Amino acid sequence: MNLRKIKLDLTVALLNNASGSNAQKIAKDRLKGYTEVGKFLQTRVVRKKRYDENFIERSYAIQFEHCTLNLDILSNRKDLYQVVNGFQLTNKLA
């Protein structure tokens, strides 16, 4: 699995999300395009932290057969705008 290529593609896709909408869906759809990650299994919230009445940071684990994407998203509840705070792609087979 070429993790470097996948990470670069994912970075570009998330940076091009100028509207700030549903970064989780963008990441999941982008990874589905790679056969080497395998079949999509599940998405779950790993952590949720509330900063104030408007801002929430959530950490998601988007699991595929051969890898897991940990995605940290800061979202504004008022206007539903999202910013990716970071991500880590790990290969289950390594």
CSV table of N, CA, C and O in Angstrom, one decimal:
chain,number,residue,atom,x,y,z
A,1,MET,N,0.9,-1.2,0.0
A,1,MET,CA,0.0,0.0,0.0
A,1,MET,C,0.9,1.2,0.0
A,1,MET,O,1.8,1.4,0.8
A,2,ASN,N,0.6,2.1,-0.9
A,2,ASN,CA,1.4,3.4,-1.0
A,2,ASN,C,0.8,4.5,-0.1
A,2,ASN,O,0.0,5.3,-0.6
A,3,LEU,N,1.1,4.4,1.2
A,3,LEU,CA,0.5,5.4,2.1
A,3,LEU,C,0.8,6.8,1.8
A,3,LEU,O,0.0,7.7,2.0
A,4,ARG,N,2.0,7.1,1.3
A,4,ARG,CA,2.4,8.4,1.0
A,4,ARG,C,1.5,9.0,-0.1
A,4,ARG,O,1.1,10.2,0.0
A,5,LYS,N,1.2,8.2,-1.1
A,5,LYS,CA,0.4,8.7,-2.2
A,5,LYS,C,-1.1,9.0,-1.7
A,5,LYS,O,-1.7,10.0,-2.1
A,6,ILE,N,-1.6,8.1,-0.9
A,6,ILE,CA,-2.9,8.2,-0.4
A,6,ILE,C,-3.0,9.5,0.5
A,6,ILE,O,-4.0,10.2,0.5
A,7,LYS,N,-2.0,9.6,1.4
A,7,LYS,CA,-2.0,10.8,2.3
A,7,LYS,C,-1.9,12.1,1.6
A,7,LYS,O,-2.6,13.1,1.9
A,8,LEU,N,-1.1,12.1,0.5
A,8,LEU,CA,-1.0,13.4,-0.3
A,8,LEU,C,-2.4,13.7,-1.0
A,8,LEU,O,-2.8,14.8,-0.9
A,9,ASP,N,-3.0,12.7,-1.6
A,9,ASP,CA,-4.3,12.9,-2.2
A,9,ASP,C,-5.3,13.3,-1.2
A,9,ASP,O,-6.1,14.2,-1.5
A,10,LEU,N,-5.3,12.7,0.0
A,10,LEU,CA,-6.3,13.1,1.0
A,10,LEU,C,-6.0,14.5,1.5
A,10,LEU,O,-7.0,15.3,1.7
A,11,THR,N,-4.8,14.9,1.7
A,11,THR,CA,-4.4,16.3,2.1
A,11,THR,C,-5.0,17.3,1.1
A,11,THR,O,-5.6,18.3,1.5
A,12,VAL,N,-4.7,17.0,-0.2
A,12,VAL,CA,-5.2,17.9,-1.3
A,12,VAL,C,-6.7,18.0,-1.3
A,12,VAL,O,-7.3,19.1,-1.3
A,13,ALA,N,-7.4,16.9,-1.1
A,13,ALA,CA,-8.9,16.9,-1.1
A,13,ALA,C,-9.4,17.7,0.1
A,13,ALA,O,-10.4,18.5,-0.1
A,14,LEU,N,-8.8,17.6,1.2
A,14,LEU,CA,-9.3,18.3,2.4
A,14,LEU,C,-8.9,19.8,2.4
A,14,LEU,O,-9.7,20.6,2.8
A,15,LEU,N,-7.8,20.1,1.8
A,15,LEU,CA,-7.4,21.5,1.6
A,15,LEU,C,-8.4,22.2,0.6
A,15,LEU,O,-8.6,23.4,0.7
A,16,ASN,N,-8.8,21.5,-0.4
A,16,ASN,CA,-9.7,22.1,-1.4
A,16,ASN,C,-11.1,22.2,-0.9
A,16,ASN,O,-12.0,22.7,-1.7
A,17,ASN,N,-11.4,21.8,0.3
A,17,ASN,CA,-12.8,21.9,0.8
A,17,ASN,C,-13.0,23.3,1.3
A,17,ASN,O,-13.1,23.5,2.5
A,18,ALA,N,-13.1,24.2,0.4
A,18,ALA,CA,-13.2,25.7,0.8
A,18,ALA,C,-14.5,26.0,1.5
A,18,ALA,O,-14.6,26.9,2.3
A,19,SER,N,-15.6,25.2,1.2
A,19,SER,CA,-16.9,25.4,1.8
A,19,SER,C,-16.9,25.0,3.3
A,19,SER,O,-17.8,25.4,4.0
A,20,GLY,N,-15.9,24.2,3.7
A,20,GLY,CA,-15.9,23.8,5.1
A,20,GLY,C,-17.0,22.8,5.4
A,20,GLY,O,-17.4,22.7,6.6
A,21,SER,N,-17.4,22.0,4.5
A,21,SER,CA,-18.5,21.1,4.7
A,21,SER,C,-18.1,19.7,4.8
A,21,SER,O,-17.2,19.3,4.0
A,22,ASN,N,-18.6,19.0,5.6
A,22,ASN,CA,-18.5,17.5,5.8
A,22,ASN,C,-17.1,16.9,5.4
A,22,ASN,O,-17.1,16.1,4.5
A,23,ALA,N,-16.1,17.3,6.1
A,23,ALA,CA,-14.8,16.7,5.8
A,23,ALA,C,-14.7,15.2,6.0
A,23,ALA,O,-13.9,14.5,5.3
A,24,GLN,N,-15.5,14.7,6.9
A,24,GLN,CA,-15.5,13.3,7.2
A,24,GLN,C,-16.0,12.5,5.9
A,24,GLN,O,-15.4,11.5,5.5
A,25,LYS,N,-17.0,13.0,5.3
A,25,LYS,CA,-17.5,12.4,4.0
A,25,LYS,C,-16.5,12.5,2.9
A,25,LYS,O,-16.3,11.6,2.2
A,26,ILE,N,-15.9,13.7,2.8
A,26,ILE,CA,-14.9,13.8,1.8
A,26,ILE,C,-13.7,12.8,1.9
A,26,ILE,O,-13.3,12.2,1.0
A,27,ALA,N,-13.2,12.7,3.2
A,27,ALA,CA,-12.2,11.7,3.4
A,27,ALA,C,-12.6,10.3,3.1
A,27,ALA,O,-11.8,9.5,2.5
A,28,LYS,N,-13.8,9.9,3.6
A,28,LYS,CA,-14.3,8.6,3.4
A,28,LYS,C,-14.4,8.3,1.9
A,28,LYS,O,-14.0,7.2,1.4
A,29,ASP,N,-15.0,9.2,1.1
A,29,ASP,CA,-15.2,9.0,-0.3
A,29,ASP,C,-13.9,8.9,-1.0
A,29,ASP,O,-13.8,8.2,-2.0
A,30,ARG,N,-12.9,9.7,-0.6
A,30,ARG,CA,-11.6,9.7,-1.3
A,30,ARG,C,-10.9,8.4,-1.1
A,30,ARG,O,-10.3,7.8,-2.0
A,31,LEU,N,-11.0,7.9,0.2
A,31,LEU,CA,-10.3,6.6,0.4
A,31,LEU,C,-11.0,5.4,-0.2
A,31,LEU,O,-10.3,4.5,-0.6
A,32,LYS,N,-12.3,5.5,-0.4
A,32,LYS,CA,-13.0,4.5,-1.2
A,32,LYS,C,-12.5,4.3,-2.6
A,32,LYS,O,-12.7,3.2,-3.2
A,33,GLY,N,-11.9,5.3,-3.1
A,33,GLY,CA,-11.4,5.3,-4.5
A,33,GLY,C,-10.1,4.4,-4.6
A,33,GLY,O,-9.7,4.1,-5.7
A,34,TYR,N,-9.5,4.0,-3.5
A,34,TYR,CA,-8.3,3.2,-3.5
A,34,TYR,C,-8.6,1.8,-3.2
A,34,TYR,O,-9.1,1.5,-2.1
A,35,THR,N,-8.4,0.9,-4.1
A,35,THR,CA,-8.7,-0.6,-3.9
A,35,THR,C,-7.8,-1.2,-2.8
A,35,THR,O,-8.3,-2.1,-2.1
A,36,GLU,N,-6.6,-0.7,-2.6
A,36,GLU,CA,-5.7,-1.2,-1.6
A,36,GLU,C,-6.1,-1.0,-0.1
A,36,GLU,O,-5.7,-1.6,0.8
A,37,VAL,N,-7.1,0.0,0.1
A,37,VAL,CA,-7.5,0.2,1.5
A,37,VAL,C,-8.6,-0.8,1.9
A,37,VAL,O,-8.9,-1.0,3.0
A,38,GLY,N,-9.2,-1.5,0.9
A,38,GLY,CA,-10.2,-2.5,1.2
A,38,GLY,C,-11.6,-1.9,1.3
A,38,GLY,O,-11.8,-0.7,1.0
A,39,LYS,N,-12.5,-2.7,1.8
A,39,LYS,CA,-13.9,-2.3,1.9
A,39,LYS,C,-14.1,-1.4,3.1
A,39,LYS,O,-13.4,-1.7,4.2
A,40,PHE,N,-15.0,-0.5,3.0
A,40,PHE,CA,-15.3,0.4,4.2
A,40,PHE,C,-16.0,-0.4,5.2
A,40,PHE,O,-16.9,-1.2,4.9
A,41,LEU,N,-15.6,-0.3,6.5
A,41,LEU,CA,-16.2,-1.0,7.6
A,41,LEU,C,-17.1,-0.2,8.5
A,41,LEU,O,-18.3,-0.5,8.6
A,42,GLN,N,-16.6,0.9,9.0
A,42,GLN,CA,-17.4,1.7,9.9
A,42,GLN,C,-16.7,3.1,10.2
A,42,GLN,O,-15.5,3.2,10.0
A,43,THR,N,-17.5,4.0,10.7
A,43,THR,CA,-17.0,5.3,11.2
A,43,THR,C,-17.5,5.4,12.6
A,43,THR,O,-18.7,5.2,12.9
A,44,ARG,N,-16.6,5.8,13.5
A,44,ARG,CA,-17.1,6.0,14.9
A,44,ARG,C,-16.4,7.2,15.5
A,44,ARG,O,-15.3,7.6,15.1
A,45,VAL,N,-17.1,7.8,16.4
A,45,VAL,CA,-16.5,8.9,17.2
A,45,VAL,C,-15.7,8.4,18.3
A,45,VAL,O,-16.1,7.6,19.1
A,46,VAL,N,-14.4,8.8,18.3
A,46,VAL,CA,-13.4,8.3,19.3
A,46,VAL,C,-13.4,9.2,20.5
A,46,VAL,O,-13.3,8.8,21.6
A,47,ARG,N,-13.5,10.5,20.2
A,47,ARG,CA,-13.4,11.5,21.3
A,47,ARG,C,-14.2,12.7,20.9
A,47,ARG,O,-14.3,13.1,19.7
A,48,LYS,N,-14.8,13.4,21.9
A,48,LYS,CA,-15.6,14.6,21.6
A,48,LYS,C,-15.2,15.6,22.7
A,48,LYS,O,-15.3,15.3,23.9
A,49,LYS,N,-14.8,16.8,22.3
A,49,LYS,CA,-14.4,17.8,23.3
A,49,LYS,C,-15.1,19.1,22.9
A,49,LYS,O,-15.1,19.6,21.8
A,50,ARG,N,-15.8,19.7,23.9
A,50,ARG,CA,-16.5,20.9,23.7
A,50,ARG,C,-15.7,22.1,24.2
A,50,ARG,O,-15.3,22.1,25.4
A,51,TYR,N,-15.5,23.1,23.4
A,51,TYR,CA,-14.7,24.3,23.8
A,51,TYR,C,-15.6,25.3,24.4
A,51,TYR,O,-15.2,25.9,25.4
A,52,ASP,N,-16.7,25.6,23.8
A,52,ASP,CA,-17.7,26.5,24.3
A,52,ASP,C,-19.0,26.2,23.7
A,52,ASP,O,-19.1,25.1,23.1
A,53,GLU,N,-20.0,27.0,23.7
A,53,GLU,CA,-21.3,26.7,23.2
A,53,GLU,C,-21.3,26.5,21.7
A,53,GLU,O,-22.2,25.9,21.1
A,54,ASN,N,-20.3,27.1,21.0
A,54,ASN,CA,-20.3,27.0,19.5
A,54,ASN,C,-19.3,26.0,18.9
A,54,ASN,O,-19.6,25.5,17.8
A,55,PHE,N,-18.2,25.7,19.6
A,55,PHE,CA,-17.1,24.9,19.0
A,55,PHE,C,-17.0,23.6,19.6
A,55,PHE,O,-16.9,23.5,20.9
A,56,ILE,N,-16.9,22.5,18.8
A,56,ILE,CA,-16.7,21.2,19.3
A,56,ILE,C,-15.6,20.5,18.4
A,56,ILE,O,-15.6,20.7,17.2
A,57,GLU,N,-14.7,19.8,19.1
A,57,GLU,CA,-13.7,19.0,18.3
A,57,GLU,C,-14.1,17.6,18.5
A,57,GLU,O,-14.3,17.1,19.6
A,58,ARG,N,-14.2,16.9,17.4
A,58,ARG,CA,-14.5,15.4,17.4
A,58,ARG,C,-13.3,14.7,16.7
A,58,ARG,O,-12.8,15.2,15.7
A,59,SER,N,-13.0,13.6,17.2
A,59,SER,CA,-12.0,12.7,16.6
A,59,SER,C,-12.8,11.5,16.1
A,59,SER,O,-13.5,10.8,16.8
A,60,TYR,N,-12.6,11.2,14.8
A,60,TYR,CA,-13.3,10.1,14.2
A,60,TYR,C,-12.3,9.0,13.8
A,60,TYR,O,-11.2,9.3,13.4
A,61,ALA,N,-12.7,7.7,13.9
A,61,ALA,CA,-11.9,6.6,13.3
A,61,ALA,C,-12.7,6.1,12.1
A,61,ALA,O,-13.8,5.6,12.3
A,62,ILE,N,-12.2,6.3,10.9
A,62,ILE,CA,-12.9,5.8,9.7
A,62,ILE,C,-12.1,4.5,9.3
A,62,ILE,O,-11.0,4.6,8.9
A,63,GLN,N,-12.8,3.4,9.5
A,63,GLN,CA,-12.1,2.1,9.4
A,63,GLN,C,-12.4,1.4,8.1
A,63,GLN,O,-13.6,1.3,7.6
A,64,PHE,N,-11.4,0.9,7.4
A,64,PHE,CA,-11.4,0.1,6.2
A,64,PHE,C,-10.8,-1.2,6.6
A,64,PHE,O,-10.2,-1.4,7.6
A,65,GLU,N,-10.8,-2.2,5.6
A,65,GLU,CA,-10.3,-3.5,5.9
A,65,GLU,C,-8.8,-3.4,6.2
A,65,GLU,O,-8.3,-4.2,7.1
A,66,HIS,N,-8.0,-2.6,5.5
A,66,HIS,CA,-6.6,-2.6,5.6
A,66,HIS,C,-6.0,-1.4,6.2
A,66,HIS,O,-4.8,-1.3,6.4
A,67,CYS,N,-6.8,-0.4,6.5
A,67,CYS,CA,-6.2,0.8,7.2
A,67,CYS,C,-7.3,1.5,8.0
A,67,CYS,O,-8.5,1.3,7.8
A,68,THR,N,-6.9,2.4,8.8
A,68,THR,CA,-7.8,3.3,9.6
A,68,THR,C,-7.3,4.7,9.5
A,68,THR,O,-6.1,5.0,9.6
A,69,LEU,N,-8.3,5.6,9.3
A,69,LEU,CA,-8.0,7.0,9.2
A,69,LEU,C,-8.5,7.6,10.5
A,69,LEU,O,-9.7,7.5,10.8
A,70,ASN,N,-7.6,8.3,11.3
A,70,ASN,CA,-8.0,9.0,12.5
A,70,ASN,C,-8.1,10.5,12.0
A,70,ASN,O,-7.1,11.0,11.6
A,71,LEU,N,-9.3,11.1,12.1
A,71,LEU,CA,-9.5,12.4,11.6
A,71,LEU,C,-10.0,13.3,12.7
A,71,LEU,O,-11.0,13.0,13.4
A,72,ASP,N,-9.3,14.4,13.0
A,72,ASP,CA,-9.7,15.4,14.0
A,72,ASP,C,-10.3,16.6,13.3
A,72,ASP,O,-9.7,17.2,12.5
A,73,ILE,N,-11.6,16.9,13.7
A,73,ILE,CA,-12.3,18.0,13.1
A,73,ILE,C,-12.9,18.9,14.1
A,73,ILE,O,-13.5,18.5,15.1
A,74,LEU,N,-12.6,20.2,13.9
A,74,LEU,CA,-13.2,21.3,14.7
A,74,LEU,C,-14.3,21.9,14.0
A,74,LEU,O,-14.2,22.3,12.8
A,75,SER,N,-15.5,21.9,14.6
A,75,SER,CA,-16.7,22.3,13.9
A,75,SER,C,-17.4,23.4,14.7
A,75,SER,O,-17.4,23.4,16.0
A,76,ASN,N,-18.0,24.3,14.0
A,76,ASN,CA,-18.8,25.4,14.6
A,76,ASN,C,-20.2,25.0,14.5
A,76,ASN,O,-20.8,24.8,13.4
A,77,ARG,N,-20.9,24.8,15.6
A,77,ARG,CA,-22.3,24.3,15.6
A,77,ARG,C,-23.2,25.3,15.0
A,77,ARG,O,-24.3,25.0,14.5
A,78,LYS,N,-22.9,26.6,15.1
A,78,LYS,CA,-23.8,27.7,14.7
A,78,LYS,C,-24.0,27.7,13.2
A,78,LYS,O,-25.1,27.7,12.7
A,79,ASP,N,-22.9,27.6,12.4
A,79,ASP,CA,-23.0,27.7,11.0
A,79,ASP,C,-22.5,26.4,10.3
A,79,ASP,O,-22.4,26.3,9.1
A,80,LEU,N,-22.2,25.3,11.1
A,80,LEU,CA,-21.9,24.0,10.6
A,80,LEU,C,-20.6,24.0,9.8
A,80,LEU,O,-20.3,23.0,9.1
A,81,TYR,N,-19.7,25.0,9.9
A,81,TYR,CA,-18.4,25.1,9.3
A,81,TYR,C,-17.4,24.1,10.0
A,81,TYR,O,-17.4,24.1,11.2
A,82,GLN,N,-16.7,23.4,9.2
A,82,GLN,CA,-15.7,22.4,9.7
A,82,GLN,C,-14.3,22.8,9.3
A,82,GLN,O,-14.1,23.2,8.2
A,83,VAL,N,-13.3,22.5,10.2
A,83,VAL,CA,-11.9,22.7,9.9
A,83,VAL,C,-11.2,21.4,10.3
A,83,VAL,O,-11.4,20.9,11.5
A,84,VAL,N,-10.4,20.8,9.5
A,84,VAL,CA,-9.6,19.6,9.8
A,84,VAL,C,-8.4,20.0,10.7
A,84,VAL,O,-7.6,20.9,10.2
A,85,ASN,N,-8.4,19.5,11.9
A,85,ASN,CA,-7.3,19.8,12.8
A,85,ASN,C,-6.1,18.9,12.6
A,85,ASN,O,-5.0,19.2,13.0
A,86,GLY,N,-6.3,17.8,11.9
A,86,GLY,CA,-5.2,16.8,11.7
A,86,GLY,C,-5.8,15.5,11.3
A,86,GLY,O,-7.0,15.2,11.6
A,87,PHE,N,-4.9,14.6,10.7
A,87,PHE,CA,-5.3,13.2,10.5
A,87,PHE,C,-4.1,12.3,10.5
A,87,PHE,O,-3.0,12.8,10.3
A,88,GLN,N,-4.4,11.1,10.7
A,88,GLN,CA,-3.3,10.0,10.7
A,88,GLN,C,-3.9,8.8,10.0
A,88,GLN,O,-5.0,8.3,10.4
A,89,LEU,N,-3.2,8.3,9.0
A,89,LEU,CA,-3.6,7.1,8.3
A,89,LEU,C,-2.7,6.0,8.7
A,89,LEU,O,-1.4,6.1,8.5
A,90,THR,N,-3.2,4.9,9.2
A,90,THR,CA,-2.4,3.8,9.7
A,90,THR,C,-2.8,2.5,8.9
A,90,THR,O,-3.9,2.3,8.7
A,91,ASN,N,-1.7,1.8,8.5
A,91,ASN,CA,-1.9,0.6,7.8
A,91,ASN,C,-2.0,-0.6,8.8
A,91,ASN,O,-1.1,-0.8,9.6
A,92,LYS,N,-3.1,-1.4,8.7
A,92,LYS,CA,-3.3,-2.5,9.6
A,92,LYS,C,-2.4,-3.6,9.4
A,92,LYS,O,-2.1,-4.5,10.2
A,93,LEU,N,-1.9,-3.7,8.1
A,93,LEU,CA,-1.0,-4.8,7.7
A,93,LEU,C,0.5,-4.6,8.0
A,93,LEU,O,1.2,-5.6,8.0
A,94,ALA,N,0.8,-3.4,8.4
A,94,ALA,CA,2.3,-3.1,8.6
A,94,ALA,C,2.7,-3.6,10.0
A,94,ALA,O,2.0,-3.8,10.9
